[in-house]
Amino acid sequence: MTTKRAQPDACSLLDADHRNVKKMFAAYEELTKSRAASARDKRRDLAMQICMELTVHAQIEEEIFYPAARAAIKETDLLDEAEVEHAGAKDLIAQIQEAAEVDDMFDAKVKVLGEYIDHHVKEERNELFPKARAARKLDLVAMRDELAARKEELMAEMSVMA
């Protein structure tokens, strides 16, 4: 017996991003326990990777997923909250990217960003994604392909700029 969720959809793709970045935050946390000079460089590199992943993820949600969900879901308060959370995350990302030193404040900003993202992910996974999947007007399987293509395009652009 197959279920409607057997085929990966837009929510599956976004949630895979969530899981990937959660692993990166955990790896960062492990690096903060090391006092080796090389750990400082690794922390900066990993923090920049986290920032890039989150920037691209937020952009594809804002360009593709949120507008489609807003058109298909009656209660848009979750989408309003998600956009406010994105704005807060973007501010922290900018602070991390602009930081001159990898010090205790840098680590604190990465940690708070991780907590912010964790909260955001829980709301999307537990509230927004089920509503999106229940909305008849959303073709989340087709949207997955659109999100994947845009993500690939943005990652390529960011890699060139890095």
XYZ file of N, CA, C and O in Angstrom:
648
model
N 0.848 -1.185 0.000
C 0.000 0.000 0.000
C 0.886 1.239 0.000
O 1.784 1.375 0.813
N 0.653 2.134 -0.917
C 1.433 3.368 -0.957
C 0.610 4.496 -0.360
O -0.605 4.500 -0.443
N 1.320 5.429 0.237
C 0.642 6.576 0.824
C 0.953 7.796 -0.021
O 1.863 7.786 -0.848
N 0.210 8.851 0.228
C 0.401 10.104 -0.498
C 1.810 10.654 -0.248
O 2.373 11.315 -1.085
N 2.393 10.348 0.917
C 3.696 10.893 1.270
C 4.842 10.025 0.775
O 5.984 10.286 1.080
N 4.563 9.014 -0.005
C 5.612 8.109 -0.476
C 6.623 8.850 -1.342
O 7.804 8.545 -1.317
N 6.154 9.826 -2.097
C 7.043 10.574 -2.981
C 7.581 11.813 -2.258
O 6.818 12.564 -1.663
N 8.899 12.016 -2.299
C 9.450 13.208 -1.637
C 8.825 14.476 -2.211
O 8.606 14.566 -3.420
N 8.520 15.426 -1.347
C 7.894 16.668 -1.783
C 8.721 17.863 -1.315
O 9.832 17.700 -0.800
N 8.190 19.062 -1.511
C 8.895 20.283 -1.119
C 9.242 20.273 0.372
O 10.339 20.663 0.766
N 8.313 19.802 1.194
C 8.557 19.751 2.639
C 9.703 18.790 2.963
O 10.518 19.073 3.843
N 9.783 17.681 2.243
C 10.878 16.718 2.443
C 12.223 17.370 2.137
O 13.188 17.190 2.868
N 12.274 18.116 1.037
C 13.512 18.791 0.652
C 13.903 19.834 1.703
O 15.065 19.878 2.134
N 12.965 20.641 2.134
C 13.256 21.667 3.130
C 13.675 21.030 4.450
O 14.592 21.506 5.120
N 13.025 19.929 4.809
C 13.371 19.249 6.059
C 14.752 18.592 5.979
O 15.461 18.528 6.974
N 15.153 18.128 4.805
C 16.511 17.573 4.638
C 17.536 18.683 4.880
O 18.574 18.455 5.512
N 17.245 19.890 4.406
C 18.106 21.042 4.697
C 18.180 21.275 6.202
O 19.250 21.525 6.750
N 17.035 21.206 6.870
C 16.987 21.409 8.317
C 17.891 20.404 9.039
O 18.661 20.776 9.918
N 17.786 19.140 8.649
C 18.602 18.097 9.295
C 20.095 18.309 9.032
O 20.914 18.144 9.930
N 20.421 18.695 7.811
C 21.811 18.932 7.436
C 22.425 20.056 8.269
O 23.525 19.924 8.798
N 21.702 21.159 8.406
C 22.240 22.298 9.138
C 22.300 21.991 10.639
O 23.218 22.446 11.330
N 21.382 21.174 11.132
C 21.421 20.780 12.546
C 22.713 20.002 12.838
O 23.353 20.217 13.869
N 23.116 19.133 11.918
C 24.382 18.386 12.064
C 25.569 19.349 12.067
O 26.531 19.161 12.799
N 25.492 20.378 11.236
C 26.574 21.363 11.169
C 26.685 22.145 12.484
O 27.788 22.398 12.963
N 25.552 22.503 13.065
C 25.573 23.191 14.365
C 26.171 22.280 15.444
O 26.936 22.739 16.294
N 25.837 20.992 15.403
C 26.389 20.037 16.378
C 27.909 19.919 16.201
O 28.656 19.881 17.188
N 28.366 19.877 14.952
C 29.805 19.807 14.678
C 30.498 21.076 15.178
O 31.604 21.016 15.732
N 29.841 22.216 15.010
C 30.401 23.484 15.495
C 30.548 23.435 17.011
O 31.582 23.818 17.560
N 29.510 22.961 17.665
C 29.525 22.856 19.136
C 30.707 21.997 19.598
O 31.392 22.335 20.563
N 30.956 20.903 18.901
C 32.106 20.035 19.229
C 33.420 20.801 19.075
O 34.314 20.660 19.904
N 33.530 21.591 18.020
C 34.760 22.359 17.779
C 35.012 23.401 18.875
O 36.164 23.741 19.142
N 33.951 23.907 19.494
C 34.140 24.915 20.546
C 34.811 24.312 21.777
O 35.356 25.041 22.594
N 34.801 23.005 21.896
C 35.425 22.338 23.050
C 36.939 22.214 22.890
O 37.643 21.932 23.844
N 37.424 22.421 21.673
C 38.856 22.304 21.400
C 39.521 23.665 21.546
O 39.012 24.666 21.072
N 40.672 23.682 22.189
C 41.430 24.933 22.343
C 42.540 25.049 21.299
O 43.313 25.988 21.305
N 42.623 24.091 20.404
C 43.661 24.117 19.363
C 43.447 25.307 18.437
O 42.308 25.664 18.124
N 44.531 25.915 17.994
C 44.446 27.069 17.084
C 43.729 26.692 15.790
O 42.971 27.486 15.235
N 43.952 25.465 15.327
C 43.303 25.028 14.085
C 41.781 24.944 14.243
O 41.042 25.115 13.272
N 41.308 24.697 15.451
C 39.865 24.613 15.701
C 39.191 25.961 15.450
O 38.061 26.019 14.985
N 39.910 27.035 15.726
C 39.363 28.387 15.510
C 39.087 28.600 14.007
O 38.027 29.086 13.629
N 40.043 28.229 13.165
C 39.855 28.352 11.709
C 38.731 27.448 11.228
O 37.924 27.843 10.384
N 38.684 26.239 11.773
C 37.620 25.302 11.389
C 36.260 25.845 11.803
O 35.280 25.677 11.080
N 36.192 26.496 12.980
C 34.925 27.071 13.442
C 34.471 28.174 12.489
O 33.305 28.239 12.127
N 35.412 29.042 12.076
C 35.034 30.120 11.149
C 34.517 29.515 9.840
O 33.472 29.905 9.339
N 35.264 28.545 9.294
C 34.866 27.917 8.026
C 33.481 27.280 8.143
O 32.637 27.442 7.261
N 33.260 26.551 9.234
C 31.970 25.877 9.432
C 30.854 26.905 9.631
O 29.762 26.759 9.075
N 31.137 27.964 10.376
C 30.129 29.019 10.588
C 29.752 29.662 9.249
O 28.571 29.927 8.998
N 30.732 29.887 8.388
C 30.452 30.482 7.076
C 29.623 29.521 6.215
O 28.731 29.945 5.485
N 29.918 28.235 6.325
C 29.144 27.225 5.593
C 27.692 27.202 6.098
O 26.745 27.171 5.305
N 27.520 27.243 7.407
C 26.177 27.285 8.012
C 25.431 28.521 7.498
O 24.269 28.434 7.084
N 26.102 29.668 7.515
C 25.471 30.916 7.064
C 25.049 30.822 5.596
O 23.947 31.266 5.241
N 25.894 30.230 4.761
C 25.560 30.101 3.346
C 24.355 29.175 3.168
O 23.414 29.505 2.446
N 24.385 28.031 3.841
C 23.267 27.078 3.741
C 21.953 27.731 4.181
O 20.927 27.585 3.520
N 21.992 28.445 5.295
C 20.779 29.075 5.812
C 20.298 30.212 4.915
O 19.090 30.392 4.735
N 21.225 30.961 4.347
C 20.861 32.061 3.457
C 20.131 31.518 2.225
O 19.076 32.040 1.832
N 20.684 30.478 1.632
C 20.057 29.870 0.451
C 18.705 29.262 0.821
O 17.706 29.454 0.119
N 18.663 28.540 1.944
C 17.425 27.902 2.400
C 16.328 28.962 2.601
O 15.196 28.797 2.124
N 16.667 30.035 3.291
C 15.681 31.098 3.542
C 15.209 31.710 2.227
O 14.014 31.977 2.051
N 16.132 31.896 1.301
C 15.767 32.521 0.026
C 14.809 31.647 -0.777
O 13.821 32.155 -1.317
N 15.053 30.336 -0.829
C 14.132 29.490 -1.607
C 12.776 29.382 -0.917
O 11.751 29.305 -1.581
N 12.776 29.407 0.423
C 11.482 29.408 1.126
C 10.725 30.694 0.812
O 9.529 30.663 0.515
N 11.423 31.831 0.878
C 10.772 33.125 0.680
C 10.344 33.354 -0.769
O 9.318 33.987 -1.015
N 11.118 32.850 -1.720
C 10.789 33.052 -3.135
C 9.708 32.095 -3.640
O 8.904 32.466 -4.478
N 9.725 30.862 -3.143
C 8.881 29.824 -3.740
C 7.858 29.248 -2.753
O 6.654 29.294 -2.997
N 8.357 28.697 -1.625
C 7.471 27.960 -0.717
C 6.456 28.861 -0.008
O 5.253 28.589 -0.035
N 6.931 29.936 0.625
C 6.017 30.780 1.401
C 4.922 31.422 0.554
O 3.746 31.392 0.950
N 5.247 32.008 -0.606
C 4.153 32.605 -1.407
C 3.096 31.574 -1.826
O 1.899 31.861 -1.770
N 3.550 30.378 -2.207
C 2.590 29.337 -2.606
C 1.756 28.890 -1.409
O 0.540 28.706 -1.514
N 2.408 28.733 -0.253
C 1.684 28.319 0.956
C 0.706 29.409 1.384
O -0.422 29.118 1.762
N 1.139 30.656 1.291
C 0.272 31.785 1.671
C -1.000 31.799 0.816
O -2.088 32.100 1.314
N -0.881 31.444 -0.455
C -2.041 31.420 -1.356
C -2.954 30.227 -1.089
O -4.142 30.278 -1.405
N -2.412 29.166 -0.486
C -3.186 27.928 -0.336
C -3.685 27.659 1.085
O -4.584 26.849 1.270
N -3.105 28.318 2.070
C -3.457 28.047 3.478
C -4.237 29.242 4.034
O -3.840 30.393 3.840
N -5.328 28.936 4.748
C -6.165 30.003 5.300
C -5.451 30.807 6.391
O -5.408 32.018 6.348
N -4.921 30.097 7.408
C -4.271 30.799 8.519
C -2.823 31.095 8.134
O -2.012 30.183 8.054
N -2.528 32.365 7.915
C -1.185 32.743 7.466
C -0.293 33.238 8.610
O 0.826 33.676 8.368
N -0.792 33.155 9.864
C 0.023 33.637 10.981
C 1.350 32.875 11.098
O 2.375 33.458 11.432
N 1.342 31.582 10.769
C 2.581 30.797 10.809
C 3.586 31.311 9.787
O 4.789 31.348 10.042
N 3.100 31.724 8.645
C 3.968 32.279 7.604
C 4.502 33.645 8.011
O 5.669 33.962 7.763
N 3.666 34.447 8.666
C 4.120 35.745 9.168
C 5.240 35.536 10.186
O 6.277 36.198 10.132
N 5.041 34.598 11.114
C 6.062 34.295 12.120
C 7.347 33.794 11.463
O 8.443 34.190 11.859
N 7.207 32.933 10.474
C 8.376 32.381 9.790
C 9.188 33.491 9.136
O 10.431 33.489 9.205
N 8.514 34.459 8.539
C 9.236 35.552 7.891
C 9.929 36.454 8.910
O 11.034 36.928 8.668
N 9.304 36.658 10.064
C 9.945 37.441 11.132
C 11.163 36.680 11.662
O 12.228 37.263 11.890
N 11.023 35.359 11.813
C 12.150 34.536 12.267
C 13.289 34.588 11.250
O 14.459 34.666 11.632
N 12.965 34.564 9.981
C 13.997 34.674 8.936
C 14.749 36.001 9.077
O 15.976 36.035 8.954
N 14.021 37.089 9.323
C 14.657 38.403 9.457
C 15.635 38.405 10.632
O 16.757 38.912 10.513
N 15.236 37.806 11.741
C 16.122 37.720 12.907
C 17.350 36.868 12.616
O 18.476 37.215 12.990
N 17.145 35.768 11.922
C 18.258 34.882 11.569
C 19.215 35.592 10.615
O 20.440 35.496 10.755
N 18.667 36.334 9.660
C 19.516 37.059 8.695
C 20.388 38.087 9.399
O 21.537 38.307 9.015
N 19.840 38.734 10.426
C 20.615 39.711 11.191
C 21.799 39.021 11.881
O 22.930 39.504 11.820
N 21.534 37.891 12.510
C 22.614 37.140 13.166
C 23.632 36.625 12.151
O 24.839 36.661 12.399
N 23.156 36.155 11.018
C 24.053 35.673 9.954
C 24.993 36.798 9.522
O 26.201 36.594 9.397
N 24.451 37.997 9.340
C 25.274 39.148 8.937
C 26.336 39.446 10.008
O 27.500 39.697 9.682
N 25.942 39.377 11.278
C 26.895 39.635 12.364
C 28.011 38.590 12.368
O 29.184 38.916 12.571
N 27.662 37.341 12.130
C 28.656 36.259 12.099
C 29.595 36.455 10.910
O 30.818 36.356 11.047
N 29.032 36.751 9.753
C 29.842 36.915 8.542
C 30.783 38.115 8.634
O 31.865 38.102 8.061
N 30.373 39.145 9.365
C 31.179 40.361 9.473
C 32.171 40.315 10.631
O 33.019 41.214 10.738
N 32.080 39.317 11.497
C 32.940 39.259 12.687
C 34.413 39.153 12.301
O 34.789 38.381 11.424
N 35.232 39.950 12.981
C 36.675 39.942 12.724
C 37.349 38.788 13.470
O 38.311 38.205 12.979
N 36.843 38.474 14.634
C 37.469 37.461 15.496
C 36.542 36.275 15.723
O 35.333 36.437 15.811
N 37.156 35.103 15.852
C 36.414 33.930 16.310
C 36.690 33.860 17.809
O 37.698 33.313 18.254
N 35.788 34.497 18.551
C 35.958 34.579 20.003
C 34.679 34.095 20.692
O 33.809 33.510 20.044
N 34.576 34.374 21.977
C 33.391 33.929 22.725
C 32.101 34.539 22.176
O 31.072 33.872 22.130
N 32.138 35.795 21.739
C 30.933 36.427 21.171
C 30.552 35.780 19.840
O 29.369 35.594 19.557
N 31.549 35.445 19.051
C 31.298 34.751 17.782
C 30.600 33.425 18.069
O 29.571 33.117 17.461
N 31.161 32.656 19.017
C 30.570 31.366 19.390
C 29.143 31.551 19.908
O 28.250 30.757 19.586
N 28.933 32.604 20.692
C 27.593 32.859 21.243
C 26.593 33.148 20.119
O 25.457 32.664 20.148
N 27.027 33.907 19.110
C 26.134 34.228 17.992
C 25.780 32.969 17.199
O 24.623 32.786 16.809
N 26.768 32.110 16.987
C 26.488 30.857 16.269
C 25.536 29.989 17.095
O 24.593 29.408 16.561
N 25.772 29.941 18.406
C 24.912 29.127 19.287
C 23.469 29.647 19.267
O 22.530 28.868 19.112
N 23.303 30.955 19.387
C 21.958 31.552 19.381
C 21.289 31.344 18.020
O 20.099 31.035 17.951
N 22.061 31.483 16.947
C 21.508 31.217 15.617
C 20.999 29.780 15.548
O 19.902 29.529 15.036
N 21.764 28.835 16.085
C 21.346 27.430 16.109
C 20.047 27.234 16.873
O 19.158 26.492 16.444
N 19.927 27.913 18.010
C 18.706 27.806 18.818
C 17.517 28.417 18.077
O 16.408 27.885 18.107
N 17.749 29.520 17.421
C 16.733 30.198 16.627
C 16.226 29.278 15.518
O 15.027 29.129 15.311
N 17.180 28.678 14.820
C 16.844 27.801 13.701
C 16.111 26.563 14.215
O 15.145 26.110 13.601
N 16.539 26.044 15.345
C 15.897 24.874 15.939
C 14.412 25.160 16.210
O 13.542 24.351 15.879
N 14.127 26.308 16.774
C 12.742 26.711 17.057
C 11.951 26.841 15.746
O 10.838 26.335 15.628
N 12.557 27.502 14.781
C 11.930 27.720 13.472
C 11.600 26.380 12.793
O 10.505 26.182 12.278
N 12.550 25.454 12.840
C 12.374 24.133 12.226
C 11.216 23.384 12.878
O 10.396 22.788 12.182
N 11.142 23.424 14.199
C 10.060 22.720 14.915
C 8.704 23.248 14.474
O 7.777 22.463 14.249
N 8.571 24.562 14.337
C 7.295 25.135 13.907
C 6.951 24.721 12.483
O 5.812 24.385 12.185
N 7.958 24.755 11.599
C 7.686 24.353 10.219
C 7.312 22.878 10.160
O 6.330 22.509 9.522
N 8.097 22.038 10.826
C 7.890 20.588 10.759
C 6.556 20.186 11.390
O 5.846 19.335 10.850
N 6.212 20.777 12.524
C 5.028 20.347 13.273
C 3.739 21.063 12.895
O 2.662 20.533 13.114
N 3.864 22.279 12.350
C 2.649 23.055 12.077
C 2.494 23.430 10.601
O 1.451 23.165 10.001
N 3.515 24.050 10.035
C 3.392 24.564 8.670
C 3.378 23.453 7.620
O 2.519 23.439 6.737
N 4.325 22.512 7.705
C 4.385 21.445 6.703
C 3.115 20.595 6.673
O 2.601 20.311 5.592
N 2.552 20.201 7.833
C 1.289 19.435 7.768
C 0.158 20.227 7.092
O -0.625 19.657 6.331
N 0.101 21.538 7.351
C -0.937 22.356 6.702
C -0.690 22.450 5.201
O -1.620 22.402 4.402
N 0.571 22.587 4.819
C 0.904 22.661 3.384
C 0.553 21.345 2.697
O -0.003 21.340 1.599
N 0.863 20.240 3.354
C 0.572 18.929 2.766
C -0.936 18.684 2.667
O -1.389 17.967 1.781
N -1.706 19.274 3.562
C -3.162 19.090 3.552
C -3.851 20.015 2.532
O -4.986 19.759 2.149
N -3.144 21.056 2.110
C -3.737 22.021 1.165
C -3.846 21.391 -0.217
O -2.867 20.964 -0.799
N -5.045 21.344 -0.738
C -5.284 20.700 -2.029
C -4.673 21.494 -3.198
O -4.356 20.923 -4.227
N -4.552 22.802 -3.017
C -4.083 23.647 -4.117
C -2.568 23.612 -4.320
O -2.073 24.200 -5.262
N -1.838 22.963 -3.424
C -0.380 22.953 -3.518
C 0.125 21.656 -4.149
O -0.175 20.582 -3.666
N 0.918 21.766 -5.204
C 1.590 20.603 -5.793
C 3.009 20.591 -5.235
O 3.938 21.153 -5.832
N 3.147 19.972 -4.070
C 4.429 19.986 -3.367
C 5.485 19.127 -4.050
O 6.676 19.359 -3.862
N 5.071 18.152 -4.847
C 6.042 17.317 -5.569
C 6.682 18.147 -6.689
O 7.909 18.185 -6.835
N 5.869 18.866 -7.439
C 6.409 19.743 -8.487
C 7.239 20.866 -7.860
O 8.293 21.240 -8.380
N 6.775 21.380 -6.727
C 7.493 22.454 -6.049
C 8.874 21.985 -5.581
O 9.823 22.765 -5.591
N 8.987 20.721 -5.205
C 10.287 20.178 -4.769
C 11.327 20.367 -5.872
O 12.444 20.812 -5.615
N 10.945 20.064 -7.107
C 11.868 20.226 -8.237
C 12.253 21.686 -8.436
O 13.411 22.003 -8.708
N 11.287 22.573 -8.285
C 11.538 24.009 -8.433
C 12.493 24.501 -7.331
O 13.441 25.248 -7.601
N 12.239 24.062 -6.096
C 13.107 24.434 -4.973
C 14.526 23.906 -5.183
O 15.503 24.632 -4.954
N 14.639 22.649 -5.604
C 15.955 22.027 -5.804
C 16.744 22.764 -6.881
O 17.944 23.019 -6.718
N 16.077 23.122 -7.966
C 16.749 23.831 -9.063
C 17.220 25.211 -8.601
O 18.352 25.622 -8.885
N 16.374 25.928 -7.880
C 16.735 27.268 -7.399
C 17.849 27.181 -6.365
O 18.770 28.016 -6.365
N 17.798 26.176 -5.510
C 18.842 25.987 -4.494
C 20.195 25.755 -5.181
O 21.198 26.356 -4.800
N 20.205 24.904 -6.173
C 21.436 24.598 -6.914
C 22.006 25.863 -7.559
O 23.203 26.127 -7.504
N 21.120 26.653 -8.134
C 21.510 27.910 -8.784
C 22.135 28.884 -7.769
O 23.198 29.460 -8.013
N 21.479 29.045 -6.616
C 21.972 29.965 -5.585
C 23.292 29.480 -4.980
O 24.184 30.284 -4.722
N 23.412 28.176 -4.762
C 24.660 27.624 -4.200
C 25.812 27.872 -5.165
O 26.914 28.229 -4.741
N 25.561 27.705 -6.449
C 26.596 27.940 -7.457
C 27.012 29.415 -7.440
O 28.205 29.730 -7.479
N 26.023 30.321 -7.340
C 26.323 31.751 -7.282
C 27.155 32.092 -6.055
O 28.122 32.842 -6.137
N 26.797 31.527 -4.914
C 27.509 31.821 -3.666
C 28.918 31.235 -3.671
O 29.828 31.815 -3.105
N 29.087 30.100 -4.301
C 30.415 29.483 -4.380
C 31.358 30.343 -5.204
O 32.535 30.458 -4.897
N 30.829 30.975 -6.248
C 31.623 31.860 -7.097
C 32.031 33.107 -6.302
O 33.159 33.580 -6.413
N 31.110 33.595 -5.478
C 31.376 34.816 -4.696
C 32.321 34.561 -3.533
O 32.993 35.484 -3.087
N 32.372 33.334 -3.038
C 33.192 33.033 -1.846
C 34.682 33.103 -2.127
O 35.149 32.973 -3.195
